[in-house]
Coordinates of C-alpha atoms in Angstrom, one line a residue:
M1 CA -16.5 84.5 -2.7
A2 CA -19.0 86.1 -0.3
Y3 CA -19.9 84.0 2.7
T4 CA -23.4 82.6 2.7
A5 CA -25.2 82.4 6.1
L6 CA -26.1 78.8 7.2
Y7 CA -29.8 79.4 7.2
R8 CA -29.6 80.4 3.5
E9 CA -27.1 77.7 2.6
W10 CA -29.3 75.0 4.2
R11 CA -32.6 76.3 3.0
P12 CA -34.7 73.3 1.8
Q13 CA -34.8 73.0 -2.0
S14 CA -37.6 70.4 -2.1
F15 CA -40.8 69.7 -0.1
S16 CA -39.2 66.5 1.3
E17 CA -36.5 68.6 3.0
V18 CA -38.9 70.8 4.9
V19 CA -38.7 69.8 8.6
G20 CA -41.7 69.7 10.9
Q21 CA -44.4 70.9 8.5
H22 CA -45.4 67.6 7.0
H23 CA -49.1 68.5 7.0
I24 CA -48.4 71.4 4.7
S25 CA -45.9 69.7 2.4
R26 CA -48.3 66.7 1.8
T27 CA -51.2 69.0 1.0
L28 CA -49.3 71.1 -1.5
L29 CA -47.7 68.1 -3.2
N30 CA -51.1 66.5 -3.7
A31 CA -52.5 69.8 -5.1
L32 CA -49.6 70.0 -7.6
K33 CA -50.0 66.3 -8.5
H34 CA -53.7 66.7 -9.3
D35 CA -53.4 70.2 -10.8
Q36 CA -55.5 71.8 -8.0
V37 CA -53.3 74.7 -7.1
S38 CA -55.3 77.6 -5.7
H39 CA -55.0 81.2 -6.8
A40 CA -54.1 82.5 -3.3
Y41 CA -52.5 81.0 -0.2
L42 CA -52.0 82.4 3.3
F43 CA -49.1 81.1 5.3
S44 CA -49.2 82.0 9.0
G45 CA -47.0 81.0 11.9
P46 CA -44.1 82.0 14.1
R47 CA -40.9 83.4 12.6
G48 CA -38.3 81.0 11.3
T49 CA -40.7 78.1 10.7
G50 CA -40.5 77.9 6.9
K51 CA -43.2 80.2 5.5
T52 CA -41.0 82.0 3.0
T53 CA -39.1 78.8 2.2
V54 CA -42.3 76.9 1.3
A55 CA -43.6 79.9 -0.7
K56 CA -40.5 79.8 -2.9
L57 CA -40.8 76.0 -3.2
L58 CA -44.4 76.4 -4.4
A59 CA -43.3 79.2 -6.8
K60 CA -40.7 76.8 -8.2
A61 CA -43.1 73.9 -8.4
V62 CA -45.8 75.8 -10.4
N63 CA -43.2 76.9 -12.9
C64 CA -41.1 73.8 -13.0
L65 CA -40.6 72.2 -16.5
A66 CA -40.5 68.7 -15.2
A67 CA -43.4 66.2 -14.8
P68 CA -46.0 67.1 -12.1
G69 CA -44.9 64.3 -9.8
D70 CA -41.2 65.5 -9.8
R71 CA -41.7 69.2 -9.1
P72 CA -39.6 71.1 -8.2
C73 CA -36.8 69.2 -10.0
N74 CA -34.1 71.8 -9.2
A75 CA -32.5 71.1 -12.6
C76 CA -34.6 73.1 -15.2
P77 CA -34.0 76.7 -16.0
A78 CA -37.1 77.8 -14.1
C79 CA -36.0 76.1 -10.8
N80 CA -32.5 77.4 -11.2
S81 CA -33.5 81.0 -11.8
I82 CA -36.0 81.1 -9.0
T83 CA -33.5 79.5 -6.6
A84 CA -31.0 82.2 -7.5
G85 CA -33.6 84.9 -7.0
V86 CA -33.2 86.3 -10.6
S87 CA -36.6 85.3 -12.1
V88 CA -38.7 88.3 -13.1
D89 CA -41.8 86.2 -12.8
V90 CA -41.4 85.6 -9.0
Q91 CA -41.7 88.8 -7.1
E92 CA -41.1 89.1 -3.3
M93 CA -42.6 92.1 -1.6
D94 CA -42.1 93.2 2.0
A95 CA -45.4 94.6 3.2
A96 CA -43.7 96.3 6.1
S97 CA -42.0 98.8 3.8
N98 CA -44.5 98.7 1.0
R99 CA -47.7 99.1 3.0
G100 CA -49.6 101.9 1.3
I101 CA -52.3 102.0 -1.2
D102 CA -50.0 103.4 -4.0
E103 CA -47.8 100.2 -3.8
I104 CA -50.9 97.9 -4.0
R105 CA -52.3 99.9 -6.9
D106 CA -49.0 99.5 -8.7
L107 CA -49.1 95.7 -8.0
R108 CA -52.7 95.6 -9.2
D109 CA -51.7 97.1 -12.5
R110 CA -48.7 94.7 -13.0
V111 CA -50.7 91.5 -12.4
R112 CA -52.5 92.1 -15.7
Y113 CA -49.4 91.4 -17.8
L114 CA -48.5 87.8 -18.8
P115 CA -45.4 86.1 -17.4
V116 CA -42.2 86.9 -19.2
E117 CA -40.5 83.5 -19.0
Y118 CA -42.5 80.8 -17.4
R119 CA -46.0 79.5 -16.6
K120 CA -47.1 81.6 -13.6
K121 CA -46.4 85.0 -12.1
V122 CA -46.0 84.5 -8.4
Y123 CA -46.3 87.4 -5.9
I124 CA -45.0 86.6 -2.4
I125 CA -46.1 89.3 0.1
D126 CA -44.3 88.9 3.4
E127 CA -45.6 90.3 6.7
V128 CA -48.9 91.1 4.9
H129 CA -50.6 92.1 8.2
M130 CA -48.6 95.4 7.9
L131 CA -50.7 96.7 5.0
T132 CA -52.9 99.6 5.7
E133 CA -56.7 99.3 5.6
P134 CA -57.0 101.2 2.2
A135 CA -54.3 98.9 0.8
F136 CA -56.2 95.8 1.9
N137 CA -59.4 97.2 0.2
A138 CA -57.5 97.9 -3.0
L139 CA -56.2 94.3 -2.9
L140 CA -59.5 92.6 -2.3
K141 CA -60.9 92.4 -5.8
T142 CA -57.6 91.3 -7.4
L143 CA -57.2 88.7 -4.7
E144 CA -60.7 87.3 -5.3
E145 CA -60.5 87.0 -9.1
P146 CA -56.9 87.3 -10.2
P147 CA -55.9 86.4 -13.8
K148 CA -55.2 82.7 -14.4
H149 CA -51.5 83.3 -14.8
V150 CA -51.1 84.8 -11.3
L151 CA -50.5 83.1 -7.9
F152 CA -50.6 85.1 -4.6
I153 CA -48.8 83.8 -1.5
L154 CA -49.3 85.9 1.6
A155 CA -47.1 85.3 4.7
T156 CA -47.7 86.6 8.2
T157 CA -46.7 86.1 11.8
E158 CA -49.9 87.7 13.0
P159 CA -52.9 86.4 11.1
H160 CA -55.4 87.8 13.6
K161 CA -54.6 91.3 12.2
L162 CA -55.8 90.4 8.8
P163 CA -59.3 91.4 7.7
A164 CA -61.7 88.4 7.4
T165 CA -62.4 89.4 3.8
I166 CA -58.7 88.7 3.0
V167 CA -58.5 85.4 4.9
S168 CA -61.6 84.1 3.3
R169 CA -60.2 84.5 -0.2
C170 CA -57.1 82.3 0.5
Q171 CA -56.3 78.8 1.5
R172 CA -54.8 79.1 4.9
F173 CA -51.9 77.0 6.2
D174 CA -50.7 77.3 9.8
F175 CA -47.0 76.6 10.4
H176 CA -46.1 75.2 13.8
R177 CA -43.1 75.7 16.0
L178 CA -40.6 72.9 15.6
D179 CA -39.8 70.3 18.2
I180 CA -36.4 70.6 19.9
K181 CA -35.4 67.1 18.8
L182 CA -36.1 67.9 15.1
I183 CA -34.0 71.1 15.4
T184 CA -31.2 69.3 17.2
D185 CA -31.1 66.6 14.5
R186 CA -30.9 69.2 11.7
L187 CA -28.1 71.1 13.5
Q188 CA -26.2 67.8 14.0
Q189 CA -26.5 67.2 10.2
V190 CA -25.1 70.7 9.5
V191 CA -22.2 70.2 12.0
Q192 CA -21.3 66.9 10.4
A193 CA -21.3 68.4 6.9
R194 CA -19.1 71.2 8.1
G195 CA -16.7 68.9 9.9
A196 CA -17.1 71.0 13.1
N197 CA -17.0 69.7 16.7
V198 CA -20.0 70.7 18.7
T199 CA -21.1 68.8 21.8
P200 CA -24.7 67.3 21.8
A201 CA -25.5 69.4 24.9
A202 CA -24.5 72.6 23.1
L203 CA -26.7 71.7 20.1
W204 CA -29.6 71.0 22.5
T205 CA -29.1 74.4 24.2
M206 CA -29.1 76.1 20.8
A207 CA -32.3 74.3 19.7
K208 CA -34.0 75.2 23.0
A209 CA -33.0 78.8 22.8
S210 CA -34.4 79.1 19.2
E211 CA -38.0 78.6 20.6
G212 CA -39.0 76.4 17.7
A213 CA -37.6 78.5 14.9
M214 CA -35.2 76.6 12.6
R215 CA -33.7 79.8 11.2
D216 CA -32.9 81.1 14.7
A217 CA -31.2 77.8 15.5
L218 CA -29.0 77.9 12.4
S219 CA -28.1 81.5 13.0
L220 CA -27.0 80.6 16.6
L221 CA -24.9 77.7 15.2
D222 CA -23.4 80.0 12.6
Q223 CA -22.4 82.4 15.4
C224 CA -20.9 79.6 17.6
L225 CA -18.9 78.2 14.7
A226 CA -17.4 81.7 14.1
M227 CA -15.9 81.5 17.6
G228 CA -12.9 79.6 16.2
A229 CA -11.4 76.2 16.3
G230 CA -11.8 73.6 19.0
V231 CA -14.8 72.1 20.6
V232 CA -17.9 74.2 21.1
D233 CA -19.4 73.1 24.4
V234 CA -22.6 74.1 26.3
G235 CA -20.7 76.6 28.4
E236 CA -19.7 78.7 25.4
V237 CA -23.2 78.6 24.0
Q238 CA -24.7 79.7 27.3
G239 CA -22.1 82.5 27.6
M240 CA -22.9 83.7 24.1
L241 CA -26.6 83.7 25.0
G242 CA -26.2 85.3 28.4
Q243 CA -27.8 82.3 30.0
A244 CA -27.0 80.7 33.4
G245 CA -26.2 77.0 33.4
E246 CA -28.4 74.4 35.0
D247 CA -26.0 74.1 37.9
A248 CA -27.2 77.7 38.8
F249 CA -30.8 76.5 38.7
E250 CA -30.0 73.5 40.8
D251 CA -28.2 75.6 43.4
I252 CA -31.2 78.0 43.6
C253 CA -33.6 75.1 44.0
R254 CA -31.5 73.6 46.8
A255 CA -31.7 77.0 48.5
L256 CA -35.5 76.9 48.2
V257 CA -35.6 73.4 49.6
D258 CA -33.3 74.1 52.6
R259 CA -34.6 77.7 53.1
D260 CA -30.9 78.6 52.8
L261 CA -30.7 82.4 52.2
G262 CA -26.9 82.3 52.4
R263 CA -26.5 79.8 49.5
L264 CA -29.1 81.8 47.5
V265 CA -27.3 85.1 47.9
R266 CA -23.9 83.7 47.1
R267 CA -25.3 82.2 43.9
L268 CA -26.9 85.4 42.9
E269 CA -23.6 87.3 43.5
A270 CA -21.8 84.8 41.2
I271 CA -24.4 85.4 38.5
T272 CA -23.9 89.1 38.8
A273 CA -20.1 88.7 38.6
A274 CA -20.6 86.6 35.4
G275 CA -22.6 89.4 33.8
Q276 CA -25.5 87.1 32.9
D277 CA -28.8 88.5 31.6
W278 CA -31.3 88.7 34.4
R279 CA -34.4 88.3 32.2
Q280 CA -32.8 85.2 30.6
L281 CA -32.1 83.9 34.1
T282 CA -35.7 84.4 35.1
L283 CA -37.0 82.7 32.0
G284 CA -34.6 79.8 32.5
L285 CA -35.4 79.3 36.1
S286 CA -39.1 79.4 35.3
Q287 CA -38.6 76.7 32.8
Y288 CA -36.6 74.6 35.2
L289 CA -39.3 75.0 38.0
R290 CA -41.9 74.1 35.4
D291 CA -40.1 70.9 34.6
I292 CA -39.9 70.1 38.3
L293 CA -43.7 70.6 38.6
L294 CA -44.4 68.4 35.6
V295 CA -42.2 65.6 37.0
K296 CA -44.1 66.0 40.4
L297 CA -47.5 65.8 38.6
C298 CA -46.7 63.2 35.9
G299 CA -43.8 61.2 37.2
A300 CA -41.5 59.4 34.7
E301 CA -43.9 60.3 31.9
A302 CA -43.6 64.0 32.4
P303 CA -43.1 65.9 29.0
V304 CA -39.8 67.5 30.0
D305 CA -36.5 68.0 28.1
A306 CA -34.4 65.0 29.1
H307 CA -31.5 65.0 26.7
D308 CA -29.4 63.8 29.7
P309 CA -30.8 61.0 31.9
A310 CA -29.1 62.5 34.9
R311 CA -31.2 65.6 34.5
L312 CA -34.4 63.7 35.0
D313 CA -33.0 62.2 38.3
V314 CA -32.2 65.7 39.6
L315 CA -35.7 67.0 38.6
G316 CA -37.2 64.0 40.4
H317 CA -35.2 64.8 43.6
F318 CA -36.5 68.4 43.6
A319 CA -40.0 67.2 42.8
Q320 CA -40.1 65.2 46.0
A321 CA -38.5 67.9 48.1
L322 CA -40.5 70.9 47.0
P323 CA -44.3 71.1 47.8
E324 CA -46.7 71.6 45.0
S325 CA -48.0 74.9 46.5
Q326 CA -44.5 76.3 46.7
L327 CA -43.8 75.5 43.0
Y328 CA -47.1 77.1 42.0
Q329 CA -46.2 80.2 43.9
A330 CA -42.6 80.3 42.6
L331 CA -43.8 80.1 39.0
E332 CA -46.5 82.8 39.5
T333 CA -43.9 85.1 41.2
L334 CA -41.3 84.6 38.4
A335 CA -43.9 85.3 35.7
G336 CA -44.5 88.7 37.4
V337 CA -40.8 89.3 37.8
E338 CA -40.1 88.7 34.1
E339 CA -42.8 91.1 33.0
A340 CA -41.5 93.7 35.5
I341 CA -37.9 93.3 34.2
R342 CA -39.1 93.8 30.7
R343 CA -40.8 97.1 31.7
T344 CA -38.2 98.5 34.1
G345 CA -34.9 96.8 33.4
R346 CA -34.1 96.4 37.1
G347 CA -33.5 92.7 36.9
R348 CA -31.2 92.1 39.8
L349 CA -33.2 93.9 42.4
L350 CA -36.6 92.4 41.3
L351 CA -35.3 88.8 41.0
E352 CA -33.3 88.9 44.3
L353 CA -36.3 90.2 46.2
A354 CA -38.6 87.5 44.7
L355 CA -36.2 84.6 45.4
I356 CA -35.4 85.8 48.9
K357 CA -39.1 85.9 49.7
L358 CA -39.6 82.4 48.2
A359 CA -36.6 81.0 50.2
A360 CA -37.4 82.8 53.5
P361 CA -38.3 80.5 56.4
V362 CA -41.8 82.1 56.6
F363 CA -44.0 81.4 53.6
P364 CA -45.4 84.7 52.2
G365 CA -48.9 85.3 53.5
E366 CA -48.5 83.2 56.6
G367 CA -47.6 86.1 58.9
V368 CA -45.8 85.2 62.1
P369 CA -43.8 81.9 61.9
V370 CA -45.7 79.0 63.4
P371 CA -43.6 76.6 65.5
P372 CA -44.1 72.8 65.2
P373 CA -46.6 71.4 67.6
E374 CA -44.0 69.9 70.0
V375 CA -42.1 73.2 70.2
A376 CA -45.3 75.2 70.7
Q377 CA -46.1 73.0 73.8
D378 CA -42.8 73.8 75.4
R379 CA -42.9 77.5 74.9
E380 CA -44.0 79.5 78.0
V381 CA -47.3 81.2 77.4
P382 CA -47.6 84.7 79.1
K383 CA -50.3 84.8 81.7
A384 CA -53.2 87.2 81.3
P385 CA -53.0 90.2 83.7
I386 CA -55.1 89.9 86.8
P387 CA -57.6 92.7 87.4
T388 CA -57.0 94.8 90.6
G389 CA -59.2 93.6 93.3
G390 CA -60.4 90.7 91.3
T391 CA -60.1 87.0 91.7
P392 CA -57.3 85.2 89.7
P393 CA -58.7 83.2 86.8
R394 CA -58.8 79.5 87.1
E395 CA -55.8 77.9 85.4
T396 CA -56.7 76.2 82.2
P397 CA -55.0 72.8 81.6
P398 CA -52.5 72.8 78.8
S399 CA -53.8 71.7 75.4
V400 CA -52.1 70.9 72.1
R401 CA -54.6 72.9 70.2
P402 CA -53.8 76.6 69.5
A403 CA -55.6 79.5 71.2
R404 CA -58.4 81.1 69.3
D405 CA -56.2 84.0 67.9
D406 CA -53.6 81.6 66.8
L407 CA -56.2 79.4 65.2
Q408 CA -57.5 82.3 63.3
C409 CA -54.0 83.2 62.1
K410 CA -53.4 79.6 61.0
W411 CA -56.8 79.4 59.2
E412 CA -55.9 82.6 57.3
A413 CA -52.6 80.8 56.3
V414 CA -54.6 77.8 55.1
M415 CA -56.8 80.0 53.0
D416 CA -53.7 81.8 51.6
R417 CA -52.2 78.4 50.7
L418 CA -55.3 77.4 48.8
K419 CA -55.2 80.7 46.9
K420 CA -51.5 80.5 46.1
S421 CA -51.9 76.9 44.9
R422 CA -54.8 78.0 42.6
Q423 CA -57.4 75.9 44.4
M424 CA -59.8 78.7 43.8
S425 CA -62.9 76.5 43.9
V426 CA -62.1 75.1 47.3
H427 CA -61.1 78.6 48.5
A428 CA -64.4 80.0 47.4
T429 CA -66.3 77.2 49.1
L430 CA -64.5 77.8 52.4
Q431 CA -64.8 81.6 52.2
P432 CA -67.9 81.9 54.5
V433 CA -66.6 79.5 57.1
R434 CA -66.0 80.3 60.8
V435 CA -63.6 78.0 62.6
A436 CA -63.4 76.8 66.1
W437 CA -62.1 73.8 68.1
G438 CA -64.5 71.2 69.2
E439 CA -64.2 69.2 72.4
D440 CA -63.0 66.1 70.5
E441 CA -60.0 68.1 69.1
N442 CA -61.7 68.3 65.7
L443 CA -61.6 71.6 63.8
Q444 CA -65.2 72.7 63.3
L445 CA -66.0 74.5 60.0
V446 CA -69.2 76.4 60.7
Y447 CA -71.5 77.7 57.9
A448 CA -74.3 80.3 58.5
R449 CA -77.7 79.3 57.3
E450 CA -77.5 81.4 54.1
Y451 CA -74.5 79.4 52.9
D452 CA -76.2 76.0 52.7
F453 CA -75.0 75.5 49.1
H454 CA -71.4 75.9 50.1
K455 CA -71.9 73.6 53.1
S456 CA -73.5 70.9 51.0
R457 CA -70.7 71.1 48.4
M458 CA -68.0 70.8 51.1
E459 CA -69.8 67.9 52.7
Q460 CA -70.2 65.9 49.5
D461 CA -67.0 66.7 47.5
A462 CA -64.2 64.2 48.4
A463 CA -61.7 66.2 46.2
C464 CA -62.3 69.3 48.3
H465 CA -61.7 67.2 51.5
R466 CA -58.3 66.0 50.1
V467 CA -57.2 69.5 49.2
L468 CA -58.2 71.0 52.5
E469 CA -56.5 68.1 54.5
A470 CA -53.3 68.7 52.6
A471 CA -53.4 72.4 53.3
L472 CA -54.1 71.9 57.0
R473 CA -51.3 69.4 57.3
E474 CA -48.8 71.8 55.8
V475 CA -49.9 74.7 58.0
F476 CA -50.3 72.9 61.3
G477 CA -47.4 70.5 60.8
R478 CA -49.6 67.5 61.6
P479 CA -52.8 65.8 60.4
V480 CA -55.9 67.8 61.4
T481 CA -59.4 66.3 61.2
F482 CA -62.4 68.6 60.7
K483 CA -66.1 68.5 60.9
I484 CA -68.6 70.5 58.9
S485 CA -71.7 71.9 60.5
G486 CA -74.2 74.7 60.4
E487 CA -74.6 77.3 63.1
E488 CA -77.3 75.2 64.9
G489 CA -75.0 72.2 65.1
M490 CA -71.9 74.0 66.4
Q491 CA -70.3 72.6 69.5
A492 CA -69.3 75.0 72.2
P493 CA -65.5 75.1 72.4
A494 CA -64.0 73.6 75.5
G495 CA -63.7 76.2 78.3
S496 CA -66.1 78.6 76.6
C497 CA -68.4 80.7 78.8
D498 CA -69.9 84.1 79.1
P499 CA -67.4 86.5 77.5
K500 CA -67.7 88.9 80.5
A501 CA -66.4 86.1 82.8
D502 CA -63.1 86.1 80.9
P503 CA -60.6 88.2 82.9
V504 CA -59.0 89.7 79.8
V505 CA -62.3 90.7 78.4
K506 CA -63.4 92.0 81.8
L507 CA -60.3 94.2 82.1
A508 CA -60.7 95.6 78.6
L509 CA -64.3 96.5 79.4
E510 CA -63.2 98.3 82.6
L511 CA -60.3 100.2 81.0
F512 CA -62.1 101.4 77.9
D513 CA -65.6 101.6 79.3
G514 CA -66.7 99.4 76.5
E515 CA -69.5 96.9 75.7
I516 CA -69.7 93.6 74.0
I517 CA -71.2 93.6 70.6
K518 CA -72.4 90.2 69.3
G519 CA -71.6 89.5 65.7
T520 CA -74.4 88.5 63.3

């Protein structure tokens, strides 16, 4: 006897067996019970979520010989012949290979004939969005006013490609992706019925890899069971899918936390040796970092996959260790890498470069590494050259605040942090700012007169203050207080004087025969 694939063997034979589409099953059952079945239905949704299955159940129900409340009974000749696929009154048509106007004209001619065996002639048109425009036009009138003995069921994964004139003539039902737990429970039911031995973690991995499609999950289980006797564990499933295990993601995240390039490179070499798929690795790592971010934002109530309680503890550890801005940047970077891998296929190089940049001691966009404040004080600062024949400049007492050039560098790093962490509103509000140190060691944010709106918003919005304080603390390595002022209220920085009196400026003017141009 020929082998039947699991997704066909376990196809639901009644509306009560349909998983995860209760809103559709209930509506159709009520329509059958009250004899309110429409002449045309449109089933839309992702692949493997039950569109064709429900279409066949509806075809059985409208032709079932049992009482209306018991349909389909799966015992009468009508149900049996439709289940076996031998009923001449139920026609399945693939629009991808029958997409022209000639096929639709032929269909339009056939609908005029009465059913041969049962109550209704049912036409199930799969992937209906593949029909050509002339074919849709030919179908319009028939779909609007079909004979009473005809039922049309259109199925599509891309409803946005259908003409509005077609959609408006049908009752539309949207099928949803299935929850991982629902898929896992169904797989467990199949495994028990088959007497197989598959670990819960392996079933969860299959359910997750199916991306909400029950058919895909059953096909994966079918493939795993074909491996042979013994226990099917998560490692075998991941190997079959070309996926890295979560231990690889944990190792990469530890490298990001510790800025440990050696650990990162060793793990990537191990992944290369295992022959794992780079795009799958990128997608898996993105999902893992997303879960960390959700735990950081939502705590214990985070909507993450926690089939193993220990996993939630590990995610919580990384959520505390990794700053929010770094997680945002990592997710944004990996999204670009995944798209680039899809286009070019150069997975190893693209992912290695991205992860090394993320784990590097210098955060991308910060420029030269900035030492902590206590180290910066101990470092010897080179003295400015003394002009020939001039008087040595007066020594300036040491200060914990950076020099002006260093301050500008750090302010650019602050703005870059805000941009990378998607705080675009705060970034835009601070865009016109000039920064300087005040005498009281406060950072002055100075707005020109034409930016009064930005200044007012920054002064009044407490949320903007919190975001800026966090960014300043990350860049400067210590809390930094700031004051907001207009140009007229700006303090003169300590030690400021006529620029020409500065020895460095004076030397530059002499060497280059230059002049000072005041900015506006």
